[in-house]
Short mmCIF file of C-alpha atoms and ligand atoms in Angstrom, two decimals:
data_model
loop_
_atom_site.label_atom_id
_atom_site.label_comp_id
_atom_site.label_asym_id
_atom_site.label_seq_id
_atom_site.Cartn_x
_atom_site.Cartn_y
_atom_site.Cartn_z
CA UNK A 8 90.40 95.37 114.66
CA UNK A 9 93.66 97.53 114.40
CA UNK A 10 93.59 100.44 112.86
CA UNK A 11 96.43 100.86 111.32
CA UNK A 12 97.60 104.09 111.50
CA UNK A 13 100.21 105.55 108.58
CA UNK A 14 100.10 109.00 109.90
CA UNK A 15 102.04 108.17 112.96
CA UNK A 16 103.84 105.28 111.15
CA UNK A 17 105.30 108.29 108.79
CA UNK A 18 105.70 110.34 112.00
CA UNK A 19 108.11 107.69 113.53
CA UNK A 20 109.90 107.11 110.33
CA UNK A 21 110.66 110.21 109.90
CA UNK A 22 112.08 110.93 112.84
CA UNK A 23 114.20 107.95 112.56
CA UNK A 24 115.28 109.10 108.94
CA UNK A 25 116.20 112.29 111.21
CA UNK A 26 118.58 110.89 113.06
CA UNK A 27 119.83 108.74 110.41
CA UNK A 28 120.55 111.94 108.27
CA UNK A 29 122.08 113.89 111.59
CA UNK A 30 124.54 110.48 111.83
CA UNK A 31 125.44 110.75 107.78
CA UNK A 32 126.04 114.72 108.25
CA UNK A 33 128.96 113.62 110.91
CA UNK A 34 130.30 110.66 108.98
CA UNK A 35 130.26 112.10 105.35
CA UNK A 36 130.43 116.49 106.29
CA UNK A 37 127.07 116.48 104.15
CA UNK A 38 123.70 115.48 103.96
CA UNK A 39 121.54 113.37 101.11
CA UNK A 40 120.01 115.77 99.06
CA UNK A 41 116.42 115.35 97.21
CA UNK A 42 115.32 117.57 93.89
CA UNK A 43 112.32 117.75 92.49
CA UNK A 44 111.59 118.40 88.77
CA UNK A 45 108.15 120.01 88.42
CA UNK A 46 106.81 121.12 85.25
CA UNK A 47 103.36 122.81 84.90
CA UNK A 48 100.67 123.74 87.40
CA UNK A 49 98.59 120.82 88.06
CA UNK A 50 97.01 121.63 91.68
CA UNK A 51 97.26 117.81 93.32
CA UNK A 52 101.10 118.04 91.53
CA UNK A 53 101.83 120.95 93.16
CA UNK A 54 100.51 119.81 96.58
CA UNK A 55 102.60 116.68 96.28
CA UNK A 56 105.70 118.80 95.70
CA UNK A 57 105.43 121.43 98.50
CA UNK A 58 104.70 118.29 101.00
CA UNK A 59 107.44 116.77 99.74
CA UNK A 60 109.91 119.31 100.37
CA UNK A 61 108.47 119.91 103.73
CA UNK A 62 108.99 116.45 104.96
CA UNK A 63 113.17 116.71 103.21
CA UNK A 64 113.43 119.61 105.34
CA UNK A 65 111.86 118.47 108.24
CA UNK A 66 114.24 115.10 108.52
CA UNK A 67 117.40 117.45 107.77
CA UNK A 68 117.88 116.55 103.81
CA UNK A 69 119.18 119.43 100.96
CA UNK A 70 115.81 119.76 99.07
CA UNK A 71 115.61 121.47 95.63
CA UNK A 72 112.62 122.10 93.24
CA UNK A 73 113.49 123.29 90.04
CA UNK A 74 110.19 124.31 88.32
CA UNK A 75 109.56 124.67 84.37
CA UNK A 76 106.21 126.28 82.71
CA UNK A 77 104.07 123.46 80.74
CA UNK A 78 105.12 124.31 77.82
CA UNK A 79 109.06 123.22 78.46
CA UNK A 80 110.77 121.79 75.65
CA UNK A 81 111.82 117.98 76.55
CA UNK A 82 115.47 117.96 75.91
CA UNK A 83 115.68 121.43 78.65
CA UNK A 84 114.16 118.77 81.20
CA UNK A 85 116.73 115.77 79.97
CA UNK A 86 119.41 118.35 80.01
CA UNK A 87 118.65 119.25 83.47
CA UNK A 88 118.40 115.31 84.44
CA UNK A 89 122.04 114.73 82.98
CA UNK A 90 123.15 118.09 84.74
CA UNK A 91 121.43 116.43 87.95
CA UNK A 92 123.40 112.85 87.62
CA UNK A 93 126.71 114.40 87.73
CA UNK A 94 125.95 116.33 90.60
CA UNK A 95 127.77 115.16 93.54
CA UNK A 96 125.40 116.82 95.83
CA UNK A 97 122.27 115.14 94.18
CA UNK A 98 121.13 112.42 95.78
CA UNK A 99 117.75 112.02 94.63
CA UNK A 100 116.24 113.16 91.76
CA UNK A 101 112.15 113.01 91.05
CA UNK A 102 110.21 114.27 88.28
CA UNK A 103 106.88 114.98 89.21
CA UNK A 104 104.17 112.79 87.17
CA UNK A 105 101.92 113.27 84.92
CA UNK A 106 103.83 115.16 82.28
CA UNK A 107 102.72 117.40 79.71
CA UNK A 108 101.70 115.22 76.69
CA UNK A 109 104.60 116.43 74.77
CA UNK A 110 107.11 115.35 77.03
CA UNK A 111 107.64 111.37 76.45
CA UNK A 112 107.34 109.56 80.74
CA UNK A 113 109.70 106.66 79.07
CA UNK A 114 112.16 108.84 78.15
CA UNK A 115 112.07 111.32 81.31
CA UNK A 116 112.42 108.11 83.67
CA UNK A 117 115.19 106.07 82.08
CA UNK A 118 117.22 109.54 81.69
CA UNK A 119 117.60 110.13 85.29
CA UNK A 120 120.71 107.23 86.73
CA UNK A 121 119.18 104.09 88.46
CA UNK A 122 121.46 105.48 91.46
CA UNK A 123 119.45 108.15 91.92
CA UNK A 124 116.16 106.85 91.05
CA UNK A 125 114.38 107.83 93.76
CA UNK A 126 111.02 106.85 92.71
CA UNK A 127 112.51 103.35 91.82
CA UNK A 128 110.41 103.56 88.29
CA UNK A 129 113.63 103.12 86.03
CA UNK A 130 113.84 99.86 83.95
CA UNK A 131 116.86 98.62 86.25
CA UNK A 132 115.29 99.15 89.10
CA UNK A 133 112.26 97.36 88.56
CA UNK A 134 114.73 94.63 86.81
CA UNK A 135 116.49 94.64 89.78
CA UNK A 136 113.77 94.33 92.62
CA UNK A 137 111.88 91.59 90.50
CA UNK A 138 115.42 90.00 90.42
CA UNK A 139 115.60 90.54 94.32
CA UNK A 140 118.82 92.70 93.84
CA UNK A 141 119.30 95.68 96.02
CA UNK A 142 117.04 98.71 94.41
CA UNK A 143 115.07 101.74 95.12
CA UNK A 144 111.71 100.88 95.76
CA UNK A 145 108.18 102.61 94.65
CA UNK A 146 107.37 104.88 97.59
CA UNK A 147 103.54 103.97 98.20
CA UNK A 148 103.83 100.04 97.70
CA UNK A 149 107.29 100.45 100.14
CA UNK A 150 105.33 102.24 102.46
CA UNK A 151 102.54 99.80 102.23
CA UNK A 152 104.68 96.86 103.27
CA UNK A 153 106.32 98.75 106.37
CA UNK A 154 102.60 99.15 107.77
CA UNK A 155 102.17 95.30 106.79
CA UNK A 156 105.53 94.50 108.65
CA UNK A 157 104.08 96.13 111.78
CA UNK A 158 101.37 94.30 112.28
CA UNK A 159 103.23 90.90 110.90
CA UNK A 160 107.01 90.70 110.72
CA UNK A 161 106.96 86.87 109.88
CA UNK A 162 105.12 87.08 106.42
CA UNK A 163 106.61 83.67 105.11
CA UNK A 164 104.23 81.59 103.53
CA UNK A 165 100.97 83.94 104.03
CA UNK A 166 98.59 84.07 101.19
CA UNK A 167 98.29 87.66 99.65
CA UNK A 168 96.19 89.03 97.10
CA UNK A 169 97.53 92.23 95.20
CA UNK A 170 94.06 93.98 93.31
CA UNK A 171 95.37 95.96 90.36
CA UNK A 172 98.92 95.63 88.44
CA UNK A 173 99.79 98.77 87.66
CA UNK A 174 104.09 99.66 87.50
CA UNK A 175 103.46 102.05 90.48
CA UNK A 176 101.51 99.64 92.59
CA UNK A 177 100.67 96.59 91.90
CA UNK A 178 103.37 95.28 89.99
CA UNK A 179 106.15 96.52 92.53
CA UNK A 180 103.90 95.19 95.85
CA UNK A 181 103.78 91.97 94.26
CA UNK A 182 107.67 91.63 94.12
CA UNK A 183 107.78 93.24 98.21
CA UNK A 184 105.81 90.63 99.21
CA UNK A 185 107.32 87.53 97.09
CA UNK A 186 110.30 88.46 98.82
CA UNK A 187 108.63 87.92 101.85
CA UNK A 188 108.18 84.40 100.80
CA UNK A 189 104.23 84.98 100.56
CA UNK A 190 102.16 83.22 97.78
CA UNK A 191 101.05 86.29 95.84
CA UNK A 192 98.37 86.09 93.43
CA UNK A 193 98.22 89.62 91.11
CA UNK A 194 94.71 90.80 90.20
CA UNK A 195 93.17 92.78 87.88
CA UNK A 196 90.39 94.51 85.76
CA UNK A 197 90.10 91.08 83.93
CA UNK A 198 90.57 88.32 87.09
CA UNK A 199 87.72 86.17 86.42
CA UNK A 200 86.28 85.92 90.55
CA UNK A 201 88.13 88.99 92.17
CA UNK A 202 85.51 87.91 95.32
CA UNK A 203 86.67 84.31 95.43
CA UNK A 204 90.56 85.73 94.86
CA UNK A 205 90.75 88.12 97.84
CA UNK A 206 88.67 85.71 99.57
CA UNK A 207 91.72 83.57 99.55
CA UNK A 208 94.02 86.62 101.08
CA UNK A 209 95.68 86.74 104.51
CA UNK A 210 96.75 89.69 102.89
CA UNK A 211 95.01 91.93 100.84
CA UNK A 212 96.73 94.81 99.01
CA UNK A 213 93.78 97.13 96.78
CA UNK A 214 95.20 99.84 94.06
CA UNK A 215 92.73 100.08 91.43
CA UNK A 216 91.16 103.35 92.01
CA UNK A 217 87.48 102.41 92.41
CA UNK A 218 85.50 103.63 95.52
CA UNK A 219 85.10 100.69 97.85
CA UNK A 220 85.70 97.69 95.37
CA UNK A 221 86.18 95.34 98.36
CA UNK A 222 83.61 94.73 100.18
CA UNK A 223 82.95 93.03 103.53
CA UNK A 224 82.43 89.96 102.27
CA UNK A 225 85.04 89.55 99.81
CA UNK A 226 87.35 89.09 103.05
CA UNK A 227 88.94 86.38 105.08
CA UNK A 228 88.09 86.79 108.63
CA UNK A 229 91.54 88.26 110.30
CA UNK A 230 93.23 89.05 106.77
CA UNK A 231 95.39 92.56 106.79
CA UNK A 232 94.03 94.69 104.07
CA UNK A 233 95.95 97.57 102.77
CA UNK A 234 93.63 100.51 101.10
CA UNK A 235 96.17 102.55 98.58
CA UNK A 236 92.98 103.72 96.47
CA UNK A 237 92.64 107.86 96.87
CA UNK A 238 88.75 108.26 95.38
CA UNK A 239 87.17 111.71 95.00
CA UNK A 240 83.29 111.06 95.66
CA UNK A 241 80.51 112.96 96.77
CA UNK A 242 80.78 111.82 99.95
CA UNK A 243 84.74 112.88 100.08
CA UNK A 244 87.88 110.98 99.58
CA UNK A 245 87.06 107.15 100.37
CA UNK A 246 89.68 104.31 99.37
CA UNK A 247 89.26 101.24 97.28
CA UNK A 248 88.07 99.10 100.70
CA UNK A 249 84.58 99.33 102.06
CA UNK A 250 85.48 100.47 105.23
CA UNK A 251 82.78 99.81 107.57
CA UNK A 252 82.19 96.52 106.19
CA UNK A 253 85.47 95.52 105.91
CA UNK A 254 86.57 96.94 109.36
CA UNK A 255 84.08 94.16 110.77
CA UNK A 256 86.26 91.25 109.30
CA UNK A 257 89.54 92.20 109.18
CA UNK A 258 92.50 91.86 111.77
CA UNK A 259 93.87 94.61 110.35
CA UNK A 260 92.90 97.57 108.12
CA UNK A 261 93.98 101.10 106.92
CA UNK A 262 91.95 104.24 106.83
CA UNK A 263 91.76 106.96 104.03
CA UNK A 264 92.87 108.96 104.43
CA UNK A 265 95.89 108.68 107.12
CA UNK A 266 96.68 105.16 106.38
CA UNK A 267 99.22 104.00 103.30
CA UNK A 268 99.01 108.20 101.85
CA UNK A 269 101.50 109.85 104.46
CA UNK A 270 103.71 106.27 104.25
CA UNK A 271 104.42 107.66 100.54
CA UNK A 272 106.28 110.44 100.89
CA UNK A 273 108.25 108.97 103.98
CA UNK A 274 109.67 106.42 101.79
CA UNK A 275 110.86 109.30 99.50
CA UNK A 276 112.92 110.37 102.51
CA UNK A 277 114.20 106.77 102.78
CA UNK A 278 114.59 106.22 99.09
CA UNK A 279 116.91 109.38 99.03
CA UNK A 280 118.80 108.57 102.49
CA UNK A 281 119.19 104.93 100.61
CA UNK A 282 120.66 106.15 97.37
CA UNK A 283 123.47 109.18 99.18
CA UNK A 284 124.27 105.94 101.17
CA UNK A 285 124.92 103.24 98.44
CA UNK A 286 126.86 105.65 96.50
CA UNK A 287 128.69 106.58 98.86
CA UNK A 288 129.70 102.94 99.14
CA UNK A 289 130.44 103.07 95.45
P1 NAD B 6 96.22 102.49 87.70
O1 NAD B 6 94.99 103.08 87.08
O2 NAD B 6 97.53 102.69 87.06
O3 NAD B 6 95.99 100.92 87.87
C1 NAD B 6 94.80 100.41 88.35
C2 NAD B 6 94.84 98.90 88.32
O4 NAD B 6 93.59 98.42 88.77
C3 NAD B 6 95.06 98.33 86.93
O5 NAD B 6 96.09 97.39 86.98
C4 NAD B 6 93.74 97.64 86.58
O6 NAD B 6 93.92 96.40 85.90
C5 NAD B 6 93.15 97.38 87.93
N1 NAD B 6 91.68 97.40 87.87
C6 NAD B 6 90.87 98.29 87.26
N2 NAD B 6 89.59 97.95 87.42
C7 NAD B 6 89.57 96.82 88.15
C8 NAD B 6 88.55 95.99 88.65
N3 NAD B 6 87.28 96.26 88.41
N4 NAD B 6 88.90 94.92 89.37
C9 NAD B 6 90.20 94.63 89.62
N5 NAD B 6 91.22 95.41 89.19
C10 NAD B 6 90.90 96.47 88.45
O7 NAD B 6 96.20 103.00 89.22
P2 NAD B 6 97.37 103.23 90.28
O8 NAD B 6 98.26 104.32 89.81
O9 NAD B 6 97.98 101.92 90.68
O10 NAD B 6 96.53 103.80 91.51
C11 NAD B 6 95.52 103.02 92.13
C12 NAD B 6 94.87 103.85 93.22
O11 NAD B 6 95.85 104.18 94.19
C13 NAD B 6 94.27 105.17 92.77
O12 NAD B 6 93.12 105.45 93.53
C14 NAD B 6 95.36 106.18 93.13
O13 NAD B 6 94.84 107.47 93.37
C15 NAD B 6 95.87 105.57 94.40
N6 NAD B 6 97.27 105.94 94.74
C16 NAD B 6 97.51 106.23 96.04
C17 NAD B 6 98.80 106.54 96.43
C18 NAD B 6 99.06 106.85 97.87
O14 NAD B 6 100.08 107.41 98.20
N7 NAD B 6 98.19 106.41 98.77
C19 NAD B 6 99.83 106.57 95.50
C20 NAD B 6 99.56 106.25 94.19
C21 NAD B 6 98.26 105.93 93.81
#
């Protein structure tokens, strides 16, 4: 079985990002730059953020945070976001989910320009990708088809099963792979034989967010199965896969952590390298 391992997929795409970046710096005189909106003090929020702009520095990208209390009114943070667009030095812009209940997600996300939609969650994007136009991507289903694409780069006509349809995951890692000519079937928390569906899988792609929801048995011998689930349990963090069982049938399988988790923000890198590059074009 091959283990497939995201922490030194990130590694290597990063340092290809680096170079990427170093090359843009001597074609353009500046570099793609990333900001991230942050309001509150959620602790797993505030994690994500401080990785985040440790990895932008890392690869050589401009990296802002700009950080409100939790009680910010809504139109500062859409003022900010229009302030943002028209900055020519903005790449990327991100606002850190979940929001304060007060602030409305719909709004936030279609305020900030498709072009430098980093997170790929505005409606144009997603319009675009299911449409197969060029887009940004969601990081964490993005970086879950790079670790697919290295263990198969010929994906055309595979069979893959997608467990859980949620905007962030599901929904965009259904499109990824469609594009890749596979037969995708979508599950969810009302698929009537989830067993007998991912039974079907050559691929198998789990975001739900239950601990070890696919089990041994509920997988083709030699399918690639992709674990996105993060699960607190008493036993620590454990994915949405049964590991050990499903380790024993699989060709190829991720760990959690250090499998599709570091993949995530490495595709933020990309996302923002992507945008500074196709407006530049523009
Ligand atoms: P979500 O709650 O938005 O969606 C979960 C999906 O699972 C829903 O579509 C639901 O229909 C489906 N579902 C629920 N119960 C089910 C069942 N019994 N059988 C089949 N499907 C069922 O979750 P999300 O935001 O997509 O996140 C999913 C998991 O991925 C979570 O554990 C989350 O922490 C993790 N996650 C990881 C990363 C990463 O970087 N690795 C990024 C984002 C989310």
């Amino acid at each position: 079985m091959i283990l497939i391992d995201g922490k030194k997929a990130a590694a290597e795409l990063r340092e290809e990002l680096k170079k990427e970046v170093a090359e843009l710096k001597n074609k353009y005189n500046k570099v793609p730059g990333l900001t991230v909106i942050l309001i509150g003090e959620l602790a797993p929020s505030k994690i994500y953020v401080k990785n985040k702009e440790k990895s932008a520095n890392e690869v050589g990208l401009k990296s802002e945070v700009i950080r409100y209390p939790e009680t910010v009114e809504e139109i500062t943070v859409l003022e900010k976001i229009d302030e943002l667009n028209n900055d020519d030095t903005v790449s990327g812009i991100l606002v850190q989910l979940p929001l304060p209940k007060h602030i409305d997600k719909q709004k936030v996300i279609e305020a900030i320009s498709p072009g430098k939609d980093v997170d790929g969650f505005h409606p144009m994007n997603v319009g675009n990708l299911s449409s197969g136009y060029e887009s940004s991507v969601p990081c964490t289903p993005l970086g879950c088809y790079l670790l697919i694409k290295k263990i198969e780069t010929n994906l055309s006509g595979k069979k893959a099963v997608v467990v859980g349809r949620s905007n962030l995951n599901g929904k965009p890692m259904t499109q990824l792979l469609l594009k890749e000519n596979c037969t995708v079937t979508i599950t969810h928390s009302k698929t009537a034989d989830l067993k007998g569906e991912c039974l079907k899988g050559d691929i198998i792609v789990a975001a739900v967010g239950i601990p070890e929801l696919v089990k041994g048995d509920w997988v083709k011998k030699d399918a690639i199965v992709i674990d996105v689930g993060i699960n607190k349990t008493e036993k620590g963090i454990v994915g949405d896969v049964a590991f050990d069982e499903v380790s024993k049938v699989a060709k190829a399988l991720t760990p959690v952590p250090g499998g599709v988790g570091p993949m995530t923000i490495a595709c933020l890198l990309k996302n923002t390298i992507e945008c500074f590059k196709r407006s530049q074009k523009n």
